[in-house]
Amino acid sequence: MSTPFAFVARIEAKPDKAEDVAALLAGALPLAEAEAGTVAWYAVRTSPTTFWIFDTFGSEQDRTAHAEGEIVAAVTANADLLATAPEILPADVLAAK
């Protein structure tokens, strides 16, 4: 696997702020595209208020840079939209197609 470094993040929006969170995440795509070390970046919704981000990186350094970057800062700056703090988990990709 050429990109074993990843993050999986669960983001739970306040019910009345879910569309704002959806817009925030959709609007973060250009930020992810600008990160040279981010190989893949997905923002998805699995319920009206539950969102996930899954992203992969070329190296541990790239993963660390992303964690210190603009997307995490944007989510943190908009904590008032969230029901709980985001759960951000570093992950190792075991297999991918």
C-alpha positions as CSV (number, residue, x, y, z in Angstrom):
1,M,0.0,0.0,0.0
2,S,1.6,3.3,-1.1
3,T,-0.5,5.5,1.3
4,P,-1.0,3.7,4.6
5,F,-1.5,6.9,6.6
6,A,-5.0,8.1,7.2
7,F,-7.5,9.9,9.4
8,V,-11.1,8.9,10.1
9,A,-13.1,11.7,11.8
10,R,-16.6,11.7,13.1
11,I,-18.4,15.0,13.3
12,E,-21.8,15.3,15.0
13,A,-23.7,18.5,14.2
14,K,-26.3,20.2,16.3
15,P,-29.7,19.3,14.7
16,D,-30.4,22.9,13.8
17,K,-26.8,23.4,12.4
18,A,-26.5,20.3,10.3
19,E,-26.8,22.1,6.9
20,D,-24.2,24.6,8.1
21,V,-21.8,21.7,8.9
22,A,-22.6,20.2,5.5
23,A,-21.7,23.5,3.8
24,L,-18.5,23.9,5.9
25,L,-17.3,20.4,4.9
26,A,-18.2,20.8,1.2
27,G,-16.5,24.2,1.2
28,A,-13.3,22.6,2.6
29,L,-12.6,20.6,-0.6
30,P,-10.4,23.3,-2.1
31,L,-8.3,23.3,1.1
32,A,-7.8,19.6,0.8
33,E,-7.0,19.9,-2.9
34,A,-4.3,22.5,-2.0
35,E,-2.5,20.1,0.4
36,A,0.2,18.3,-1.7
37,G,0.5,15.5,0.8
38,T,-3.2,14.7,1.0
39,V,-3.7,11.8,-1.4
40,A,-7.5,11.4,-1.0
41,W,-10.1,13.3,1.0
42,Y,-13.7,12.4,1.5
43,A,-16.4,14.2,3.5
44,V,-19.6,12.1,3.8
45,R,-22.9,12.2,5.7
46,T,-24.4,9.1,7.2
47,S,-27.4,10.6,9.0
48,P,-29.0,14.0,9.2
49,T,-26.5,15.2,11.8
50,T,-23.5,12.7,11.4
51,F,-20.6,13.5,9.1
52,W,-17.4,11.7,8.5
53,I,-14.1,12.7,6.9
54,F,-11.7,10.0,5.6
55,D,-8.4,11.1,4.2
56,T,-5.1,9.5,3.2
57,F,-1.6,10.8,3.1
58,G,1.7,9.9,1.5
59,S,3.7,10.0,4.7
60,E,3.4,10.5,8.5
61,Q,4.7,14.0,8.0
62,D,1.9,14.7,5.5
63,R,-0.7,13.4,8.0
64,T,0.8,15.6,10.8
65,A,0.8,18.7,8.5
66,H,-2.9,18.0,7.7
67,A,-3.7,17.8,11.4
68,E,-2.2,21.2,11.9
69,G,-3.8,22.6,8.7
70,E,-6.7,24.8,7.6
71,I,-9.4,22.1,7.6
72,V,-9.0,21.1,11.2
73,A,-8.7,24.8,12.1
74,A,-12.0,25.6,10.2
75,V,-13.9,22.8,12.0
76,T,-12.4,23.9,15.4
77,A,-13.3,27.5,14.7
78,N,-16.9,26.4,14.1
79,A,-17.3,24.3,17.2
80,D,-20.6,26.1,18.0
81,L,-22.1,24.2,15.1
82,L,-21.3,20.8,16.7
83,A,-23.1,18.7,19.3
84,T,-19.8,17.2,20.5
85,A,-16.1,17.6,19.9
86,P,-15.0,15.9,16.6
87,E,-13.6,12.4,17.1
88,I,-10.4,12.4,15.0
89,L,-8.6,9.0,14.8
90,P,-5.3,8.4,13.1
91,A,-5.7,5.2,11.1
92,D,-3.5,2.8,9.1
93,V,-4.9,1.7,5.7
94,L,-4.6,-2.1,5.5
95,A,-6.0,-2.5,2.0
96,A,-7.4,-0.3,-0.8
97,K,-8.5,-0.5,-4.4
